PDB file of C-alpha atoms in Angstrom:
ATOM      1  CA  UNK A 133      25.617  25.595 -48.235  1.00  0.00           C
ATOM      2  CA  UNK A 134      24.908  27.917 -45.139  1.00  0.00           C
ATOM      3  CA  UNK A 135      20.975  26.414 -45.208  1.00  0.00           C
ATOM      4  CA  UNK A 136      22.493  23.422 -45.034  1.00  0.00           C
ATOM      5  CA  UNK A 137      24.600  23.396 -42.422  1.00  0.00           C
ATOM      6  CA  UNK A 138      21.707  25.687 -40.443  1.00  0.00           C
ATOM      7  CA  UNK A 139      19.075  22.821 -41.059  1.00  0.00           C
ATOM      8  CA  UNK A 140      21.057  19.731 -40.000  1.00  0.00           C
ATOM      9  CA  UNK A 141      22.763  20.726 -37.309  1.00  0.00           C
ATOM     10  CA  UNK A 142      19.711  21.348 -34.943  1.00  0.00           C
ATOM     11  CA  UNK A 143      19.096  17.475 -35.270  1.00  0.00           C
ATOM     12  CA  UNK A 144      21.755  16.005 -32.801  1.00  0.00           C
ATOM     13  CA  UNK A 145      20.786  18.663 -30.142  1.00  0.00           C
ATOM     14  CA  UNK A 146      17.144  17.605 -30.373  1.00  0.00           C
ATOM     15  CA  UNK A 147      18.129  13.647 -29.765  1.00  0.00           C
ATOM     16  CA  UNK A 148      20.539  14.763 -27.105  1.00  0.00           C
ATOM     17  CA  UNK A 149      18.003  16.996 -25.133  1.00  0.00           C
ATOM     18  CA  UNK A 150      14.939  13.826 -25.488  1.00  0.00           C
ATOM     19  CA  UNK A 151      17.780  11.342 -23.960  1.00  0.00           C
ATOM     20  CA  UNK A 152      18.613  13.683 -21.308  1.00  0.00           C
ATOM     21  CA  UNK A 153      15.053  14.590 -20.553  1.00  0.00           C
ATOM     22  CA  UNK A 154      14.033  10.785 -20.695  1.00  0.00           C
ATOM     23  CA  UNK A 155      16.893   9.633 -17.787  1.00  0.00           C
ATOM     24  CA  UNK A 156      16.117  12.882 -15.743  1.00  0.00           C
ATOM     25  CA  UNK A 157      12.145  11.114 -16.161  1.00  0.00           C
ATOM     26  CA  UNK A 158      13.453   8.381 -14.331  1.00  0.00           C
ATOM     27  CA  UNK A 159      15.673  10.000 -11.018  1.00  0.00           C
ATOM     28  CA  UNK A 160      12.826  10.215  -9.445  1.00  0.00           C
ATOM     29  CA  UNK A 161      11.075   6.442  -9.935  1.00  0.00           C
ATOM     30  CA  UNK A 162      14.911   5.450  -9.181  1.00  0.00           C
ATOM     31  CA  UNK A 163      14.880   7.641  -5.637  1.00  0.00           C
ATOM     32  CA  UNK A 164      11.923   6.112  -4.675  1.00  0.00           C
ATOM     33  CA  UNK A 165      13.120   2.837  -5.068  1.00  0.00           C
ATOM     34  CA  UNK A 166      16.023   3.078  -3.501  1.00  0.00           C
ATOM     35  CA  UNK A 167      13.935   4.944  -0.334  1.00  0.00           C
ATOM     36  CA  UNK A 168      11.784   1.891  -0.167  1.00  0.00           C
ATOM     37  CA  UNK A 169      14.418  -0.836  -0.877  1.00  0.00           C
ATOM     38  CA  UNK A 170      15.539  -1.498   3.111  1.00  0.00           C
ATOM     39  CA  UNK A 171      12.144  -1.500   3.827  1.00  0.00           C
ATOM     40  CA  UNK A 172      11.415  -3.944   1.139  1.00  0.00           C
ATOM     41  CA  UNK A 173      14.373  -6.198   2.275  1.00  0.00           C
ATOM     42  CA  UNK A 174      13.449  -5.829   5.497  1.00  0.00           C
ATOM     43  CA  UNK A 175       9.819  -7.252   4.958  1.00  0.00           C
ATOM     44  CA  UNK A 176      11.409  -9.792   2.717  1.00  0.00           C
ATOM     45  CA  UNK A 177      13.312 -11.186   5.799  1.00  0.00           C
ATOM     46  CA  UNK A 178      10.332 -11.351   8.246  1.00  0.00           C
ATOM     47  CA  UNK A 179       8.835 -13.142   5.550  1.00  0.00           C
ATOM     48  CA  UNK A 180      11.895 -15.322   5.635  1.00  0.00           C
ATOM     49  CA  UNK A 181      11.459 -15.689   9.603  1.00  0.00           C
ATOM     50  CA  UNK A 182       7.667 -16.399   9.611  1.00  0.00           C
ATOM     51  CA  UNK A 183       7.606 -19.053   6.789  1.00  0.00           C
ATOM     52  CA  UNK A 184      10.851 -21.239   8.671  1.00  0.00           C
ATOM     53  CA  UNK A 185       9.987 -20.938  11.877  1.00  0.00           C
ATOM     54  CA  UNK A 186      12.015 -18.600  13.469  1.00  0.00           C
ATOM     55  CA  UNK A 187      13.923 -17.051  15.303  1.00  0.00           C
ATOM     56  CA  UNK A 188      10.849 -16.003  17.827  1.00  0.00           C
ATOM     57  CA  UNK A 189      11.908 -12.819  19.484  1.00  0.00           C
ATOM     58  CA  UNK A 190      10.051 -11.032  22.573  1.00  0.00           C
ATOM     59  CA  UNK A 191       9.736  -7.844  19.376  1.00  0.00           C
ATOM     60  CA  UNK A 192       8.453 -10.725  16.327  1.00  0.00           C
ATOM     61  CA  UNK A 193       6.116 -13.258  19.165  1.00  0.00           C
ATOM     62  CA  UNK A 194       2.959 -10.999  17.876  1.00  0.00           C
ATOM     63  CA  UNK A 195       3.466 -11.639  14.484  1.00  0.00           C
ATOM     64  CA  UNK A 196       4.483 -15.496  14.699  1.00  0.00           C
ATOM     65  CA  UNK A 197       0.476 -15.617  16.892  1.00  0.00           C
ATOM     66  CA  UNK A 198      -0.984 -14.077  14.018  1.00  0.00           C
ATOM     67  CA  UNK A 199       0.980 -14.032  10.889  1.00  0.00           C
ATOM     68  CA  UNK A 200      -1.843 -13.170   8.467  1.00  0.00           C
ATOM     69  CA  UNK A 201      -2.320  -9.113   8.935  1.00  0.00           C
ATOM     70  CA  UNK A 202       1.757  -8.720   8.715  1.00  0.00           C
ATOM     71  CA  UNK A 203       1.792 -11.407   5.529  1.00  0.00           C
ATOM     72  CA  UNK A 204      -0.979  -8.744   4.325  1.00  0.00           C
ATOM     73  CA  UNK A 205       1.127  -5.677   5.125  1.00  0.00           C
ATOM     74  CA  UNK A 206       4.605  -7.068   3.969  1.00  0.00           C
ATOM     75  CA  UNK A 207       3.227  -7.856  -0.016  1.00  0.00           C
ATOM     76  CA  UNK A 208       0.948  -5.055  -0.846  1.00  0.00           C
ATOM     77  CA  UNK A 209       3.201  -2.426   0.602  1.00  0.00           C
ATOM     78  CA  UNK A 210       6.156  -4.020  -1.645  1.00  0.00           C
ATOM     79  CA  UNK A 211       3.834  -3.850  -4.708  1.00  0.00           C
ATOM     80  CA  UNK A 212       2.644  -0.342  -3.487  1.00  0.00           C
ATOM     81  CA  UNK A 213       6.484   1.046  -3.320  1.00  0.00           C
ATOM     82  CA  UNK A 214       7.748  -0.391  -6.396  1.00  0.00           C
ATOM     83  CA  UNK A 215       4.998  -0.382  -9.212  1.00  0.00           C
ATOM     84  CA  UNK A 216       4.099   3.269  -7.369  1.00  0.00           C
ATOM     85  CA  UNK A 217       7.416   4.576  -7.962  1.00  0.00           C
ATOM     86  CA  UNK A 218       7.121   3.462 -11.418  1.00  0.00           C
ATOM     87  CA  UNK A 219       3.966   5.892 -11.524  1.00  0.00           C
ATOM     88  CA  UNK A 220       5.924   9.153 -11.370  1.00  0.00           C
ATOM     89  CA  UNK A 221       7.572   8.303 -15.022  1.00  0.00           C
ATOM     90  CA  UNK A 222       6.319  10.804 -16.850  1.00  0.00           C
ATOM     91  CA  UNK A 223       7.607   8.993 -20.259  1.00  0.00           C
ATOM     92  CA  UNK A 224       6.053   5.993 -19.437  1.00  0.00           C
ATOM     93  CA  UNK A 225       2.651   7.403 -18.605  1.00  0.00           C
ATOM     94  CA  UNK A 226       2.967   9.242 -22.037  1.00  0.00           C
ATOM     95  CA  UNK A 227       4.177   6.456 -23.906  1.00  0.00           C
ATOM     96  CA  UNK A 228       2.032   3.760 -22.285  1.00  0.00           C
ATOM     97  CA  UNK A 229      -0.975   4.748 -20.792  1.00  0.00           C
ATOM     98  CA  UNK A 230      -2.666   1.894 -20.820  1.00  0.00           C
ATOM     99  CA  UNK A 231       0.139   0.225 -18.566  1.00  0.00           C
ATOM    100  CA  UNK A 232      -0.437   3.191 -16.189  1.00  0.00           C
ATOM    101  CA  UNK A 233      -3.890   2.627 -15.928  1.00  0.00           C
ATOM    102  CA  UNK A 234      -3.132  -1.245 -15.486  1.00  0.00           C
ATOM    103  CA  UNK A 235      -0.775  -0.360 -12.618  1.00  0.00           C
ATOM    104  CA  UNK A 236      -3.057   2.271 -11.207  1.00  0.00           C
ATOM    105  CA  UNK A 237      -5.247  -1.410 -10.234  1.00  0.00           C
ATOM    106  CA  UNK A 238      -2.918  -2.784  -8.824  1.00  0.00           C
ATOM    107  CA  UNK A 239      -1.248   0.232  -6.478  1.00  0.00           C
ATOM    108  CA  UNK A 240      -4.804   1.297  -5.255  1.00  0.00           C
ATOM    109  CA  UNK A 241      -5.830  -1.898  -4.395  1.00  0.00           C
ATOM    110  CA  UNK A 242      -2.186  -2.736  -2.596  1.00  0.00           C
ATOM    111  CA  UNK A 243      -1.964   0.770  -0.361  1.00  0.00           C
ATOM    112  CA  UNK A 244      -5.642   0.452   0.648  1.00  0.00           C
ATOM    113  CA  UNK A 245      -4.483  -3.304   2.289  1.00  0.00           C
ATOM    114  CA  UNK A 246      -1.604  -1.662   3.471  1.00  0.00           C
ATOM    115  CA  UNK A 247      -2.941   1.067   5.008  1.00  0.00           C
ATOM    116  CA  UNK A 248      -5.593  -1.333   6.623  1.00  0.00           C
ATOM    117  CA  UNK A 249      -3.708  -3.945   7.768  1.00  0.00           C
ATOM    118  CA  UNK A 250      -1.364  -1.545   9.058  1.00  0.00           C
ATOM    119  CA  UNK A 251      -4.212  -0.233  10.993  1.00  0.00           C
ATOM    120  CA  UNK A 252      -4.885  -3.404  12.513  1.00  0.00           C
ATOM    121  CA  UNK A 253      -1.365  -4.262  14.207  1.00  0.00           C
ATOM    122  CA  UNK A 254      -1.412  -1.008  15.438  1.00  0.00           C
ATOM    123  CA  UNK A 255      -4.682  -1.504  17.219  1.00  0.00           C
ATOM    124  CA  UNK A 256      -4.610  -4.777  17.805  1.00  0.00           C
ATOM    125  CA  UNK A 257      -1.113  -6.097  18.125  1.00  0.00           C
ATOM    126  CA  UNK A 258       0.728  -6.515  21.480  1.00  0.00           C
ATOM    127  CA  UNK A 259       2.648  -2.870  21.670  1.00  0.00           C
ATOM    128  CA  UNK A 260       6.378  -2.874  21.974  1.00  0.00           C
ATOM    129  CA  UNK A 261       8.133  -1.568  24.926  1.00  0.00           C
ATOM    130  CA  UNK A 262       8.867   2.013  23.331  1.00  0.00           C
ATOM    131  CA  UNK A 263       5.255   2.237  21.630  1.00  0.00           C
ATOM    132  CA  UNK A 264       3.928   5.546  23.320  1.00  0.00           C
ATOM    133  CA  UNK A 265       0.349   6.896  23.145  1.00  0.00           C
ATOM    134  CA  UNK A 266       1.725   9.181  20.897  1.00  0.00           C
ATOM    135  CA  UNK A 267       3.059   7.036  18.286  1.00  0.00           C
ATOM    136  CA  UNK A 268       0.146   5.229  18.353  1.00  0.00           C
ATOM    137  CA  UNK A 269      -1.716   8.130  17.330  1.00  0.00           C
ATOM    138  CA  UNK A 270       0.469   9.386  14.628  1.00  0.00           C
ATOM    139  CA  UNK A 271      -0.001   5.518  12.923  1.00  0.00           C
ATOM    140  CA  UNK A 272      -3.759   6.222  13.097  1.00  0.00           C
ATOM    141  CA  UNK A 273      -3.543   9.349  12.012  1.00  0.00           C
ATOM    142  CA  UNK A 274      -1.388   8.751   8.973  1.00  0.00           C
ATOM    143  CA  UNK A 275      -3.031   5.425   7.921  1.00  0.00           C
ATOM    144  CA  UNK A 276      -6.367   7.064   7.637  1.00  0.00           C
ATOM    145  CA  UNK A 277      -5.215   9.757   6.124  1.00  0.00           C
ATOM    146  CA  UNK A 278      -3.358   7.136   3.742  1.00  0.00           C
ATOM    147  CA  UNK A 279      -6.869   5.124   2.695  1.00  0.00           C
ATOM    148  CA  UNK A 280      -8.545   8.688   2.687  1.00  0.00           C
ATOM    149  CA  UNK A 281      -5.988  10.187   0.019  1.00  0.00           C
ATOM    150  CA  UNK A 282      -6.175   6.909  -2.397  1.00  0.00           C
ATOM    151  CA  UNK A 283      -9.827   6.918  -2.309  1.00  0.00           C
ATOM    152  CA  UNK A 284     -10.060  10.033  -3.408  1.00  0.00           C
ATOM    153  CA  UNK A 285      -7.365   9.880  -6.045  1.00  0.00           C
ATOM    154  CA  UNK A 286      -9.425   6.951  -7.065  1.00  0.00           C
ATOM    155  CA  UNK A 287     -12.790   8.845  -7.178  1.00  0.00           C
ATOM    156  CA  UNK A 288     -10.904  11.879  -9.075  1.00  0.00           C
ATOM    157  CA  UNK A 289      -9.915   9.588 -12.017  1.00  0.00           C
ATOM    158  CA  UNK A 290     -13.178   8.228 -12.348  1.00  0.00           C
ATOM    159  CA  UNK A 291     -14.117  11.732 -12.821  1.00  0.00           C
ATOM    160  CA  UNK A 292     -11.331  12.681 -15.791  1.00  0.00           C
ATOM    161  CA  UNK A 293     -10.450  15.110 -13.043  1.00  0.00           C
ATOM    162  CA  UNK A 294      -6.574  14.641 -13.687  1.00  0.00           C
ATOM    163  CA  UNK A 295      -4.876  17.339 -11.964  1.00  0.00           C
ATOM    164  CA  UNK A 296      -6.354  16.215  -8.200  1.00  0.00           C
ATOM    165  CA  UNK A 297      -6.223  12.736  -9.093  1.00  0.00           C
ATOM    166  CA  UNK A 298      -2.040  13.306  -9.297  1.00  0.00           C
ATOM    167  CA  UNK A 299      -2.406  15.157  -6.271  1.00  0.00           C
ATOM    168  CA  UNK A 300      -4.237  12.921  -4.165  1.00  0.00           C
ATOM    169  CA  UNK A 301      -2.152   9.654  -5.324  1.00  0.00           C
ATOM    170  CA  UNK A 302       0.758  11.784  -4.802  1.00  0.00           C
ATOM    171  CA  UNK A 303       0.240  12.101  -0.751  1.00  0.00           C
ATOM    172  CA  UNK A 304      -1.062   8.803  -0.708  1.00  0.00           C
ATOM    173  CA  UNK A 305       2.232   7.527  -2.081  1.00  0.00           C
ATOM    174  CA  UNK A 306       3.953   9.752   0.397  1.00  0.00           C
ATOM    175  CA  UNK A 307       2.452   8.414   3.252  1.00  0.00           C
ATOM    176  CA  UNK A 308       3.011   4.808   2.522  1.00  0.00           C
ATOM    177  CA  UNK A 309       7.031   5.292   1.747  1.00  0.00           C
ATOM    178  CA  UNK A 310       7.032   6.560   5.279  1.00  0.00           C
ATOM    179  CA  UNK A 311       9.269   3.549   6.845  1.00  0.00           C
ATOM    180  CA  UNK A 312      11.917   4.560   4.513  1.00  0.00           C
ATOM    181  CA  UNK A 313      12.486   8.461   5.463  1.00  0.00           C
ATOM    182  CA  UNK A 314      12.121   7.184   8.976  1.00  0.00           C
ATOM    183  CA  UNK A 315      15.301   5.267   8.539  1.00  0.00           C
ATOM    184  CA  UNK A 316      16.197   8.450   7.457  1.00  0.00           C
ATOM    185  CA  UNK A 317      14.988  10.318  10.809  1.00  0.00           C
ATOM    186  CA  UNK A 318      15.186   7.247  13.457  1.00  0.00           C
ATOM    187  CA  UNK A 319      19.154   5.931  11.869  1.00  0.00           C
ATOM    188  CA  UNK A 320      21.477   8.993  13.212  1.00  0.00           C
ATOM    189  CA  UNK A 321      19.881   9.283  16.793  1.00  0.00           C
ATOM    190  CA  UNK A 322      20.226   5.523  17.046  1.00  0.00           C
ATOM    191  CA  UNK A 323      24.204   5.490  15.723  1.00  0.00           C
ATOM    192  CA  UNK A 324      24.681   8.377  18.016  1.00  0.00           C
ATOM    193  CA  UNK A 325      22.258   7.985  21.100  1.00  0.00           C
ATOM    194  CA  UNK A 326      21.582   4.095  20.779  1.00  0.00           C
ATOM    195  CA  UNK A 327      17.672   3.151  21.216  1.00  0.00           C
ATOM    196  CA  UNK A 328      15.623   6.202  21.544  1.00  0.00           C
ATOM    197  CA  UNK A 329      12.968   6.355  23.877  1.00  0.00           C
ATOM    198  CA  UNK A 330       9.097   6.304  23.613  1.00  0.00           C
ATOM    199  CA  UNK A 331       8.373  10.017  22.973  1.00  0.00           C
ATOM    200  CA  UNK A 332      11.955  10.889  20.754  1.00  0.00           C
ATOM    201  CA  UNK A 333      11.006   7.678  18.730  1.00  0.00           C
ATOM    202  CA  UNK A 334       7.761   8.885  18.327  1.00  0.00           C
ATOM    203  CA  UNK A 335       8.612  12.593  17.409  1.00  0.00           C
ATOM    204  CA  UNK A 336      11.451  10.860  14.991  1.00  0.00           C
ATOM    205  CA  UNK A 337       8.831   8.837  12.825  1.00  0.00           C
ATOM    206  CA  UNK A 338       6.528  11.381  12.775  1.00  0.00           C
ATOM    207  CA  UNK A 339       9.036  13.971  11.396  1.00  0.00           C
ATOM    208  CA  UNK A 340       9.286  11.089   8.413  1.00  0.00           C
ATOM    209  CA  UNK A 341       5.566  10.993   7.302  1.00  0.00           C
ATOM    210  CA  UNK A 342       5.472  14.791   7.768  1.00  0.00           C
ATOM    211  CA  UNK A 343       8.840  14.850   5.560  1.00  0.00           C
ATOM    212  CA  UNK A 344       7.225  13.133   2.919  1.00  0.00           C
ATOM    213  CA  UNK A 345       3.745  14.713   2.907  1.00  0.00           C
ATOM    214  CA  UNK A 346       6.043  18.097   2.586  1.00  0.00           C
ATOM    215  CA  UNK A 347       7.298  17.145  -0.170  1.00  0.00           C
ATOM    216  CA  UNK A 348       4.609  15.864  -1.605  1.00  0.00           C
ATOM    217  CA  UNK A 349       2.939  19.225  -1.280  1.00  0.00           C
ATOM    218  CA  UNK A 350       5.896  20.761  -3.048  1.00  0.00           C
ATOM    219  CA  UNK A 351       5.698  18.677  -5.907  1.00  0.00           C
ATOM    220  CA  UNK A 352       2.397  19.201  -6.356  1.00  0.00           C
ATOM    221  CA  UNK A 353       2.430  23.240  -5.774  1.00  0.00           C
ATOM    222  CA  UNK A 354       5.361  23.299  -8.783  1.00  0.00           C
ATOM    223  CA  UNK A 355       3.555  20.428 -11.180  1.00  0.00           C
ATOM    224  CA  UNK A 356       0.881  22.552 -10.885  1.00  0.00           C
ATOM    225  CA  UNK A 357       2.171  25.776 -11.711  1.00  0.00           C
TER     226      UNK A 357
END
């Protein structure tokens, strides 16, 4: 009777740990859907304002000239946020890796038109009253870092080299969820000091790509180890 009660009972804590390890799998897919989710709505709305017309503002005139580069940027950065997100499941990349590698397609493709299109309005786009050199810079900087970190997440896979292929995809990922830490960063001055000027805006959306790209350091430094 004692082997029997020491053989079954280990069963129930086994099922309970895999459905406790299984939802913690998915707090992180679930954060990073919620971080991208105003920035998703947001885009969702311009799209909403291009396609009827209006309202034309003195902030959305550049985009109502030339609709096509923001169009771009808008849809491949929603496909990049959510099927990325869906990415850092480690279950489903276990469980379906053939889905992962179908979604891998479609997330490089979608960042690298991201990245480039968002490279475009910020050289070629009208800049807003409180665009400083600065900021400017910082949106080069990042989107080429961006384009630079895919392709070579891309070029590790095609090697089987796994571990840098994470990595790599990891900071690319990072950089692209950007708008939504800067929410983060830019929200509190703006409920406490209204509209921030050229260089604190500038410093402020900075400190939310740097955020991320910390981040994404740690989790690569402790998925590593």
């Amino acid at each position: 009777m004692t082997k029997g009660i020491s053989t079954e009972r280990p069963t129930p804590a086994r099922s309970g740990s895999t459905g406790r390890t299984r939802r913690t799998g998915w707090l992180v897919p679930a954060a990073l859907i919620a971080l991208s989710a105003v920035p998703v709505i947001a885009g969702a709305a311009r799209l909403g304002q291009l396609t009827g017309g209006g309202p034309i503002t003195q902030d959305s005139a550049r985009y109502f000239a030339t609709p096509a580069p923001v169009v771009a940027h808008i849809i491949t950065v929603t496909v990049f946020s959510l099927v990325g997100a869906l990415q850092f499941a480690p279950g489903l990349r276990r469980r379906r890796p053939a889905w992962h590698r179908a979604a891998g397609r479609l997330v490089v493709p979608s960042g690298l038109v991201s990245a480039f299109s968002g490279l475009w309005m910020t050289l070629f786009y009208p800049a807003l009253q409180n665009d400083s050199a600065l900021l400017v810079g910082l949106r080069l900087a990042f989107g080429t870092l961006m384009i630079v970190s895919l392709v070579l997440g891309f070029v590790a896979i095609r090697r089987r080299d796994v571990t840098r292929h994470r990595a790599w995809m990891t900071r690319g990922y990072a950089i692209g969820m950007g708008a939504g830490t800067q929410l983060l960063t830019v929200g509190p001055w703006m409920a406490l000091a209204g509209e921030p000027g050229p260089l604190p805006r500038a410093l402020l959306m900075g400190a939310g790509w740097a955020i991320n790209l910390a981040v994404a350091e740690w989790a690569i430094r402790r998925g590593t180890r």
